[in-house]
Tab-separated table of C-alpha atoms in Angstrom:
chain	number	residue	atom	x	y	z
A	1	UNK	CA	-10.176	-56.584	28.764
A	2	UNK	CA	-7.845	-59.108	27.067
A	3	UNK	CA	-9.059	-61.108	24.212
A	4	UNK	CA	-9.086	-64.871	24.401
A	5	UNK	CA	-7.785	-66.734	21.202
A	6	UNK	CA	-9.575	-69.958	20.671
A	7	UNK	CA	-7.293	-72.793	20.807
A	8	UNK	CA	-7.100	-74.351	17.156
A	9	UNK	CA	-8.902	-77.672	16.675
A	10	UNK	CA	-7.377	-80.562	15.051
A	11	UNK	CA	-9.600	-80.076	12.013
A	12	UNK	CA	-8.501	-76.416	11.459
A	13	UNK	CA	-4.768	-77.382	11.957
A	14	UNK	CA	-5.178	-79.802	9.021
A	15	UNK	CA	-7.047	-77.229	6.880
A	16	UNK	CA	-4.358	-74.715	6.979
A	17	UNK	CA	-1.596	-76.788	5.171
A	18	UNK	CA	-4.259	-77.791	2.777
A	19	UNK	CA	-4.813	-74.175	1.916
A	20	UNK	CA	-1.105	-73.607	1.689
A	21	UNK	CA	-0.574	-76.450	-0.681
A	22	UNK	CA	-3.513	-75.135	-2.991
A	23	UNK	CA	-1.801	-71.540	-3.045
A	24	UNK	CA	1.551	-73.230	-3.691
A	25	UNK	CA	0.040	-75.432	-6.565
A	26	UNK	CA	-1.600	-72.238	-8.024
A	27	UNK	CA	1.555	-70.458	-7.827
A	28	UNK	CA	3.475	-73.075	-9.592
A	29	UNK	CA	0.898	-73.446	-12.222
A	30	UNK	CA	1.038	-69.782	-13.138
A	31	UNK	CA	4.784	-69.836	-13.094
A	32	UNK	CA	4.815	-72.887	-15.315
A	33	UNK	CA	2.374	-71.213	-17.750
A	34	UNK	CA	4.515	-68.003	-17.819
A	35	UNK	CA	7.559	-70.217	-18.769
A	36	UNK	CA	5.754	-72.054	-21.366
A	37	UNK	CA	4.570	-68.715	-22.725
A	38	UNK	CA	8.069	-67.271	-22.916
A	39	UNK	CA	9.803	-70.376	-24.352
A	40	UNK	CA	6.907	-71.284	-26.651
A	41	UNK	CA	4.070	-69.131	-27.624
A	42	UNK	CA	5.805	-66.234	-26.372
A	43	UNK	CA	8.134	-66.009	-29.248
A	44	UNK	CA	5.252	-64.291	-31.287
A	45	UNK	CA	4.773	-61.952	-28.333
A	46	UNK	CA	8.473	-61.038	-28.085
A	47	UNK	CA	8.551	-60.452	-31.848
A	48	UNK	CA	5.429	-58.280	-31.749
A	49	UNK	CA	7.078	-56.378	-28.955
A	50	UNK	CA	10.236	-55.948	-30.888
A	51	UNK	CA	8.510	-55.014	-34.124
A	52	UNK	CA	6.422	-52.379	-32.388
A	53	UNK	CA	9.229	-50.866	-30.352
A	54	UNK	CA	12.274	-50.831	-32.726
A	55	UNK	CA	12.689	-47.605	-34.726
A	56	UNK	CA	11.621	-47.822	-38.411
A	57	UNK	CA	12.210	-45.863	-41.521
A	58	UNK	CA	10.728	-45.556	-44.955
A	59	UNK	CA	14.102	-44.718	-46.561
A	60	UNK	CA	14.015	-47.999	-48.628
A	61	UNK	CA	10.434	-47.502	-49.842
A	62	UNK	CA	10.127	-48.440	-53.505
A	63	UNK	CA	13.622	-49.555	-53.833
A	64	UNK	CA	14.918	-52.350	-56.180
A	65	UNK	CA	15.077	-55.915	-54.318
A	66	UNK	CA	17.130	-58.959	-54.781
A	67	UNK	CA	15.890	-61.887	-56.255
A	68	UNK	CA	15.967	-65.756	-55.318
A	69	UNK	CA	15.615	-65.074	-51.750
A	70	UNK	CA	18.842	-63.374	-51.272
A	71	UNK	CA	19.288	-60.365	-49.068
A	72	UNK	CA	21.525	-57.562	-49.201
A	73	UNK	CA	21.627	-55.768	-45.884
A	74	UNK	CA	23.500	-52.392	-45.165
A	75	UNK	CA	24.884	-51.951	-41.773
A	76	UNK	CA	25.334	-48.203	-40.851
A	77	UNK	CA	27.079	-47.054	-37.538
A	78	UNK	CA	26.561	-43.399	-36.797
A	79	UNK	CA	29.080	-41.347	-34.916
A	80	UNK	CA	26.475	-39.465	-33.202
A	81	UNK	CA	26.299	-38.640	-29.427
A	82	UNK	CA	22.641	-38.275	-29.584
A	83	UNK	CA	19.646	-40.671	-29.052
A	84	UNK	CA	17.098	-41.588	-31.591
A	85	UNK	CA	15.092	-38.494	-30.778
A	86	UNK	CA	18.053	-36.071	-31.234
A	87	UNK	CA	18.357	-35.739	-27.458
A	88	UNK	CA	21.982	-35.502	-25.952
A	89	UNK	CA	23.084	-38.719	-24.299
A	90	UNK	CA	23.297	-38.464	-20.471
A	91	UNK	CA	26.635	-37.352	-19.168
A	92	UNK	CA	27.160	-40.528	-17.319
A	93	UNK	CA	26.669	-42.467	-20.612
A	94	UNK	CA	29.031	-40.291	-22.439
A	95	UNK	CA	31.577	-40.757	-19.692
A	96	UNK	CA	31.344	-44.535	-20.096
A	97	UNK	CA	31.651	-44.114	-23.840
A	98	UNK	CA	34.739	-42.155	-23.535
A	99	UNK	CA	33.148	-40.135	-26.510
A	100	UNK	CA	33.377	-36.625	-25.448
A	101	UNK	CA	30.483	-34.168	-25.453
A	102	UNK	CA	27.397	-34.346	-27.712
A	103	UNK	CA	28.661	-31.454	-29.835
A	104	UNK	CA	31.685	-33.310	-31.083
A	105	UNK	CA	29.857	-36.223	-32.915
A	106	UNK	CA	27.960	-35.283	-36.035
A	107	UNK	CA	25.920	-37.580	-38.327
A	108	UNK	CA	28.808	-39.347	-40.342
A	109	UNK	CA	28.217	-43.069	-41.179
A	110	UNK	CA	31.605	-44.269	-39.753
A	111	UNK	CA	30.637	-47.836	-40.157
A	112	UNK	CA	29.429	-48.913	-43.461
A	113	UNK	CA	29.077	-52.811	-44.239
A	114	UNK	CA	27.250	-54.564	-46.829
A	115	UNK	CA	26.013	-58.052	-45.488
A	116	UNK	CA	25.156	-60.484	-48.331
A	117	UNK	CA	22.924	-63.334	-47.066
A	118	UNK	CA	22.295	-65.980	-49.712
A	119	UNK	CA	18.738	-67.357	-49.927
A	120	UNK	CA	19.987	-70.996	-50.198
A	121	UNK	CA	21.742	-70.901	-46.916
A	122	UNK	CA	25.182	-70.789	-48.186
A	123	UNK	CA	28.066	-68.627	-46.597
A	124	UNK	CA	27.235	-65.064	-45.983
A	125	UNK	CA	29.740	-62.352	-46.873
A	126	UNK	CA	30.246	-58.923	-45.310
A	127	UNK	CA	31.969	-56.181	-47.182
A	128	UNK	CA	33.363	-53.305	-45.187
A	129	UNK	CA	33.413	-49.849	-47.014
A	130	UNK	CA	36.209	-47.595	-45.655
A	131	UNK	CA	34.559	-44.402	-44.488
A	132	UNK	CA	36.813	-42.016	-46.274
A	133	UNK	CA	36.404	-43.583	-49.700
A	134	UNK	CA	36.144	-40.611	-52.036
A	135	UNK	CA	32.918	-41.143	-54.124
A	136	UNK	CA	30.016	-39.478	-55.836
A	137	UNK	CA	27.423	-38.239	-53.374
A	138	UNK	CA	24.103	-37.527	-55.029
A	139	UNK	CA	23.435	-33.782	-54.833
A	140	UNK	CA	26.817	-32.873	-53.452
A	141	UNK	CA	29.396	-33.925	-55.962
A	142	UNK	CA	32.333	-35.888	-54.816
A	143	UNK	CA	33.111	-36.406	-51.049
A	144	UNK	CA	34.001	-38.995	-48.325
A	145	UNK	CA	31.122	-41.612	-48.438
A	146	UNK	CA	30.646	-41.280	-44.710
A	147	UNK	CA	29.247	-37.626	-45.195
A	148	UNK	CA	26.269	-38.554	-47.419
A	149	UNK	CA	24.060	-39.001	-44.182
A	150	UNK	CA	25.084	-35.751	-42.442
A	151	UNK	CA	25.100	-33.626	-45.628
A	152	UNK	CA	21.444	-34.628	-46.564
A	153	UNK	CA	20.324	-34.182	-42.920
A	154	UNK	CA	21.553	-30.776	-42.477
A	155	UNK	CA	20.092	-29.731	-45.947
A	156	UNK	CA	16.722	-31.276	-45.111
A	157	UNK	CA	16.609	-29.526	-41.844
A	158	UNK	CA	17.482	-26.165	-43.426
A	159	UNK	CA	14.825	-26.506	-45.835
A	160	UNK	CA	12.197	-27.215	-43.055
A	161	UNK	CA	13.438	-24.366	-40.908
A	162	UNK	CA	13.200	-21.995	-43.862
A	163	UNK	CA	9.512	-23.036	-43.896
A	164	UNK	CA	9.121	-22.239	-40.514
A	165	UNK	CA	9.253	-25.636	-38.827
A	166	UNK	CA	10.699	-25.290	-35.318
A	167	UNK	CA	9.879	-28.485	-33.610
A	168	UNK	CA	13.287	-29.838	-32.693
A	169	UNK	CA	12.015	-33.438	-32.881
A	170	UNK	CA	10.435	-33.147	-36.267
A	171	UNK	CA	13.517	-31.456	-37.637
A	172	UNK	CA	15.702	-34.290	-36.427
A	173	UNK	CA	13.333	-37.011	-37.441
A	174	UNK	CA	12.796	-35.703	-40.994
A	175	UNK	CA	16.513	-34.718	-41.215
A	176	UNK	CA	17.615	-38.317	-40.346
A	177	UNK	CA	15.109	-39.875	-42.831
A	178	UNK	CA	16.829	-37.720	-45.467
A	179	UNK	CA	20.159	-38.792	-44.221
A	180	UNK	CA	19.313	-42.445	-44.355
A	181	UNK	CA	17.937	-42.122	-47.997
A	182	UNK	CA	20.995	-40.390	-49.145
A	183	UNK	CA	23.490	-42.802	-47.448
A	184	UNK	CA	21.654	-45.789	-48.880
A	185	UNK	CA	21.614	-44.270	-52.464
A	186	UNK	CA	25.348	-43.249	-52.238
A	187	UNK	CA	26.218	-46.903	-51.343
A	188	UNK	CA	23.944	-48.372	-53.696
A	189	UNK	CA	25.351	-46.364	-56.561
A	190	UNK	CA	28.934	-46.972	-55.407
A	191	UNK	CA	28.581	-50.769	-55.249
A	192	UNK	CA	25.793	-51.114	-57.938
A	193	UNK	CA	23.654	-53.545	-55.907
A	194	UNK	CA	20.185	-53.593	-54.824
A	195	UNK	CA	19.601	-53.043	-51.014
A	196	UNK	CA	16.795	-55.159	-49.424
A	197	UNK	CA	17.258	-53.912	-45.859
A	198	UNK	CA	19.331	-51.673	-43.566
A	199	UNK	CA	20.050	-51.385	-39.860
A	200	UNK	CA	21.294	-48.036	-38.247
A	201	UNK	CA	23.076	-48.255	-34.969
A	202	UNK	CA	24.167	-45.237	-33.043
A	203	UNK	CA	27.337	-44.766	-30.895
A	204	UNK	CA	25.799	-45.942	-27.870
A	205	UNK	CA	24.602	-48.936	-29.616
A	206	UNK	CA	27.795	-50.779	-29.513
A	207	UNK	CA	27.919	-50.264	-25.806
A	208	UNK	CA	24.499	-51.513	-25.115
A	209	UNK	CA	24.719	-54.644	-27.544
A	210	UNK	CA	27.798	-55.791	-25.738
A	211	UNK	CA	26.248	-55.286	-22.419
A	212	UNK	CA	23.116	-57.363	-23.467
A	213	UNK	CA	25.357	-60.084	-24.761
A	214	UNK	CA	27.263	-60.267	-21.569
A	215	UNK	CA	30.408	-59.227	-23.222
A	216	UNK	CA	31.818	-59.867	-26.786
A	217	UNK	CA	34.857	-62.006	-27.409
A	218	UNK	CA	37.681	-60.593	-29.601
A	219	UNK	CA	41.413	-61.241	-30.109
A	220	UNK	CA	44.435	-58.731	-30.521
A	221	UNK	CA	47.662	-59.587	-32.077
A	222	UNK	CA	49.403	-57.016	-29.723
A	223	UNK	CA	48.686	-54.939	-26.617
A	224	UNK	CA	47.375	-51.506	-27.436
A	225	UNK	CA	46.655	-48.472	-25.399
A	226	UNK	CA	45.127	-45.117	-26.845
A	227	UNK	CA	43.987	-42.208	-24.902
A	228	UNK	CA	41.732	-40.917	-27.466
A	229	UNK	CA	39.322	-43.894	-27.611
A	230	UNK	CA	40.090	-45.297	-24.239
A	231	UNK	CA	41.419	-48.517	-25.666
A	232	UNK	CA	43.688	-50.283	-23.233
A	233	UNK	CA	43.944	-54.002	-24.018
A	234	UNK	CA	46.494	-56.781	-23.674
A	235	UNK	CA	47.351	-59.203	-26.578
A	236	UNK	CA	45.442	-62.331	-27.047
A	237	UNK	CA	41.778	-63.500	-26.818
A	238	UNK	CA	39.492	-61.638	-24.339
A	239	UNK	CA	36.018	-60.701	-23.603
A	240	UNK	CA	35.056	-56.923	-23.741
A	241	UNK	CA	32.235	-55.215	-21.940
A	242	UNK	CA	30.168	-52.458	-23.214
A	243	UNK	CA	32.492	-49.740	-22.583
A	244	UNK	CA	35.548	-51.556	-23.864
A	245	UNK	CA	33.824	-52.746	-26.914
A	246	UNK	CA	33.168	-49.169	-28.008
A	247	UNK	CA	36.679	-48.250	-27.464
A	248	UNK	CA	37.838	-51.319	-29.370
A	249	UNK	CA	35.714	-50.405	-32.494
A	250	UNK	CA	36.648	-46.584	-32.296
A	251	UNK	CA	40.418	-46.749	-31.887
A	252	UNK	CA	42.505	-45.586	-34.914
A	253	UNK	CA	45.355	-43.818	-33.299
A	254	UNK	CA	48.366	-45.909	-32.737
A	255	UNK	CA	47.320	-48.419	-35.315
A	256	UNK	CA	49.532	-48.876	-38.233
A	257	UNK	CA	46.906	-48.556	-40.951
A	258	UNK	CA	44.675	-46.030	-38.975
A	259	UNK	CA	41.157	-46.252	-40.217
A	260	UNK	CA	41.948	-49.332	-42.331
A	261	UNK	CA	42.746	-51.118	-39.148
A	262	UNK	CA	39.626	-49.805	-37.451
A	263	UNK	CA	37.483	-51.316	-40.131
A	264	UNK	CA	39.040	-54.661	-39.441
A	265	UNK	CA	38.231	-54.028	-35.749
A	266	UNK	CA	34.503	-53.432	-36.654
A	267	UNK	CA	34.626	-56.881	-38.551
A	268	UNK	CA	36.067	-58.524	-35.529
A	269	UNK	CA	33.484	-57.076	-33.210
A	270	UNK	CA	30.725	-58.371	-35.490
A	271	UNK	CA	32.253	-61.827	-35.811
A	272	UNK	CA	32.583	-61.884	-31.929
A	273	UNK	CA	28.999	-60.714	-31.360
A	274	UNK	CA	27.494	-63.250	-33.802
A	275	UNK	CA	29.509	-66.078	-32.072
A	276	UNK	CA	28.394	-65.006	-28.754
A	277	UNK	CA	24.756	-64.816	-29.928
A	278	UNK	CA	25.011	-68.620	-30.634
A	279	UNK	CA	27.302	-69.766	-27.810
A	280	UNK	CA	25.347	-67.883	-25.139
A	281	UNK	CA	22.075	-69.409	-25.986
A	282	UNK	CA	20.598	-65.934	-26.456
A	283	UNK	CA	17.883	-67.190	-28.844
A	284	UNK	CA	16.684	-69.773	-26.353
A	285	UNK	CA	17.154	-67.859	-23.264
A	286	UNK	CA	14.034	-65.608	-22.665
A	287	UNK	CA	15.834	-63.312	-20.171
A	288	UNK	CA	18.723	-62.643	-22.597
A	289	UNK	CA	16.503	-62.291	-25.495
A	290	UNK	CA	14.476	-59.695	-23.689
A	291	UNK	CA	17.629	-57.589	-22.797
A	292	UNK	CA	18.882	-57.927	-26.369
A	293	UNK	CA	15.361	-56.601	-27.658
A	294	UNK	CA	15.535	-53.832	-25.183
A	295	UNK	CA	19.047	-52.764	-26.458
A	296	UNK	CA	17.486	-53.083	-30.156
A	297	UNK	CA	14.608	-50.882	-29.233
A	298	UNK	CA	16.913	-48.255	-27.670
A	299	UNK	CA	19.611	-47.886	-30.207
A	300	UNK	CA	18.552	-49.467	-33.659
A	301	UNK	CA	16.447	-48.260	-36.575
A	302	UNK	CA	15.514	-50.520	-39.524
A	303	UNK	CA	13.547	-50.263	-42.738
A	304	UNK	CA	9.826	-50.531	-42.310
A	305	UNK	CA	8.225	-53.939	-43.032
A	306	UNK	CA	11.453	-56.050	-42.407
A	307	UNK	CA	10.480	-59.279	-41.111
A	308	UNK	CA	12.886	-59.419	-38.240
A	309	UNK	CA	11.702	-62.754	-36.885
A	310	UNK	CA	12.588	-64.466	-40.122
A	311	UNK	CA	16.012	-62.785	-40.234
A	312	UNK	CA	16.628	-63.710	-36.524
A	313	UNK	CA	16.436	-67.409	-37.922
A	314	UNK	CA	18.940	-66.667	-40.516
A	315	UNK	CA	20.994	-64.879	-37.996
A	316	UNK	CA	21.326	-68.138	-35.951
A	317	UNK	CA	22.972	-69.492	-38.907
A	318	UNK	CA	25.273	-66.511	-39.478
A	319	UNK	CA	26.479	-66.847	-35.850
A	320	UNK	CA	27.971	-70.223	-36.684
A	321	UNK	CA	31.066	-68.651	-38.216
A	322	UNK	CA	29.635	-68.740	-41.701
A	323	UNK	CA	30.531	-65.039	-42.482
A	324	UNK	CA	33.404	-64.077	-44.845
A	325	UNK	CA	34.633	-60.650	-43.918
A	326	UNK	CA	36.310	-58.432	-46.506
A	327	UNK	CA	37.530	-54.849	-46.745
A	328	UNK	CA	36.941	-53.247	-50.138
A	329	UNK	CA	40.235	-52.365	-51.975
A	330	UNK	CA	41.652	-48.990	-52.180
A	331	UNK	CA	44.086	-47.339	-54.684
A	332	UNK	CA	45.986	-45.158	-52.157
A	333	UNK	CA	45.638	-41.958	-50.206
A	334	UNK	CA	45.032	-38.375	-51.176
A	335	UNK	CA	43.897	-34.846	-50.353
A	336	UNK	CA	40.853	-33.011	-51.075
A	337	UNK	CA	40.109	-29.384	-49.919
A	338	UNK	CA	42.399	-29.999	-47.028
A	339	UNK	CA	40.907	-33.252	-46.162
A	340	UNK	CA	42.515	-36.755	-46.093
A	341	UNK	CA	40.713	-39.027	-48.466
A	342	UNK	CA	40.911	-42.628	-49.802
A	343	UNK	CA	41.276	-42.978	-53.435
A	344	UNK	CA	39.294	-45.805	-55.072
A	345	UNK	CA	38.606	-47.247	-58.434
A	346	UNK	CA	34.872	-47.252	-58.738
A	347	UNK	CA	34.573	-49.576	-61.707
A	348	UNK	CA	37.076	-51.993	-60.183
A	349	UNK	CA	34.953	-52.266	-56.965
A	350	UNK	CA	31.703	-52.704	-59.068
A	351	UNK	CA	33.294	-55.663	-60.955
A	352	UNK	CA	34.666	-57.158	-57.806
A	353	UNK	CA	31.173	-56.821	-56.114
A	354	UNK	CA	29.698	-58.423	-59.092
A	355	UNK	CA	32.005	-61.192	-59.075
A	356	UNK	CA	31.233	-61.978	-55.432
A	357	UNK	CA	27.447	-61.770	-55.225
A	358	UNK	CA	26.453	-62.916	-58.673
A	359	UNK	CA	24.452	-61.513	-61.665
A	360	UNK	CA	22.205	-59.096	-59.681
A	361	UNK	CA	24.796	-56.292	-59.962
A	362	UNK	CA	24.506	-54.051	-62.797
A	363	UNK	CA	25.735	-55.041	-66.308
A	364	UNK	CA	27.998	-51.915	-66.154
A	365	UNK	CA	29.691	-53.698	-63.254
A	366	UNK	CA	29.941	-56.954	-64.805
A	367	UNK	CA	32.434	-56.154	-67.700
A	368	UNK	CA	35.157	-58.633	-68.210
A	369	UNK	CA	38.772	-57.914	-67.191
A	370	UNK	CA	38.664	-57.918	-63.442
A	371	UNK	CA	41.731	-59.637	-62.244
A	372	UNK	CA	41.374	-59.445	-58.429
A	373	UNK	CA	39.111	-61.383	-56.122
A	374	UNK	CA	37.923	-60.060	-52.846
A	375	UNK	CA	38.374	-63.182	-51.185
A	376	UNK	CA	42.107	-63.349	-52.158
A	377	UNK	CA	43.224	-60.493	-50.035
A	378	UNK	CA	41.586	-58.222	-47.390
A	379	UNK	CA	43.069	-55.192	-49.237
A	380	UNK	CA	44.301	-54.984	-52.903
A	381	UNK	CA	47.842	-53.412	-53.307
A	382	UNK	CA	47.526	-49.670	-53.600
A	383	UNK	CA	48.334	-47.799	-56.731
A	384	UNK	CA	48.413	-44.141	-55.874
A	385	UNK	CA	49.046	-43.225	-59.403
A	386	UNK	CA	45.809	-44.798	-60.702
A	387	UNK	CA	43.606	-41.809	-59.986
A	388	UNK	CA	44.476	-37.971	-60.709
A	389	UNK	CA	42.980	-37.333	-57.279
A	390	UNK	CA	45.751	-38.945	-55.607
A	391	UNK	CA	48.290	-36.711	-53.821
A	392	UNK	CA	51.928	-37.432	-55.249
A	393	UNK	CA	53.086	-37.283	-51.862
A	394	UNK	CA	50.529	-39.798	-50.471
A	395	UNK	CA	52.252	-42.910	-49.099
A	396	UNK	CA	50.546	-46.194	-49.918
A	397	UNK	CA	49.233	-48.234	-47.050
A	398	UNK	CA	51.464	-51.059	-45.755
A	399	UNK	CA	50.408	-54.547	-46.953
A	400	UNK	CA	48.093	-56.659	-44.772
A	401	UNK	CA	49.416	-59.871	-43.270
A	402	UNK	CA	48.711	-62.907	-45.594
A	403	UNK	CA	46.202	-64.402	-42.784
A	404	UNK	CA	44.995	-63.299	-39.467
A	405	UNK	CA	45.744	-65.521	-36.478
A	406	UNK	CA	42.924	-67.177	-34.744
A	407	UNK	CA	42.004	-66.816	-31.152
A	408	UNK	CA	39.552	-69.251	-29.941
A	409	UNK	CA	37.634	-69.200	-33.268
A	410	UNK	CA	37.780	-65.332	-33.522
A	411	UNK	CA	40.266	-63.798	-35.992
A	412	UNK	CA	43.165	-61.761	-34.165
A	413	UNK	CA	43.428	-58.202	-35.384
A	414	UNK	CA	45.886	-55.404	-34.744
């Protein structure tokens, strides 16, 4: 038997569009409320989401702090092919990073940068510490500054294992906390400054950060190609994706000054990233902000209790080109137990830092007689004979150019 459908009446035909209009109205209302939440009150939700999800550390607990609202932030980039839980990065990620297997990378802090943010809104300053600076490492004697993290991590894990701890994640977690504390103490003693905050980024973090920003603008003085890092770039201004960004900051082979030029690359990457933060409207675009937050939760560890929302407000000012980048001076190159090292004058650096950031540095560092200014040159002329640790055969680094070229507001580097 066939079913007979009743012919719709005029009244029912008018009722359907009305129902559709009401449904459409409710959809628009809900969508509008969602947009308002994201762009207005949702800022608090986003902050809570970030604060709850980002890795935190107690490595700065009880440390001396800056005064007058100023902030000293230590930025640490780890040369590790593992994630925050100590797990190996997936093979497809390692392939994109052109970084080799997870057994190659240890826990050296290959990027160390002190970011000074004045409380009065003045120009921020960033001081790069060359990773091979030969300094005092508490509990280990003299060594390359980058090794403080890994040495302390290995020592702590050995102590835990001797007590019968077998949980891999616990060993990694507590080992990293010891590594952070040791790296922070080493830098703090070397520069003689209080450290208010720190941020740790793993190897994959450069990749994810650049991806979240939709690429990072940089500028090169000349074309480069390096099979070790995967760097293959033309000269001039360009925007690098995540894979290219990591190759850019990791390259040292084929550069005239090796690691010292790589330090300049790291500064250029940070300058480009902060410029992109502002120009891309990341702080006002919910979708971009969520992607950035996702990258931070995946790759970043900061000190516990850091008010990131307040610092993000400061970061908006930092992205306006108000950061002065400087590489700390060296005295020359040397050798120690078969390793290449960078020879530094500890007291000269302490005095220079004291001149740049004011009276907060220790009185030991404020002695008169400092004749150099960090702002005068990105690298002071080397003096290999200034330290008994210098190798007599060590060649001094060639001088830096007087001023870098500019590429669309971004400093051009080698």
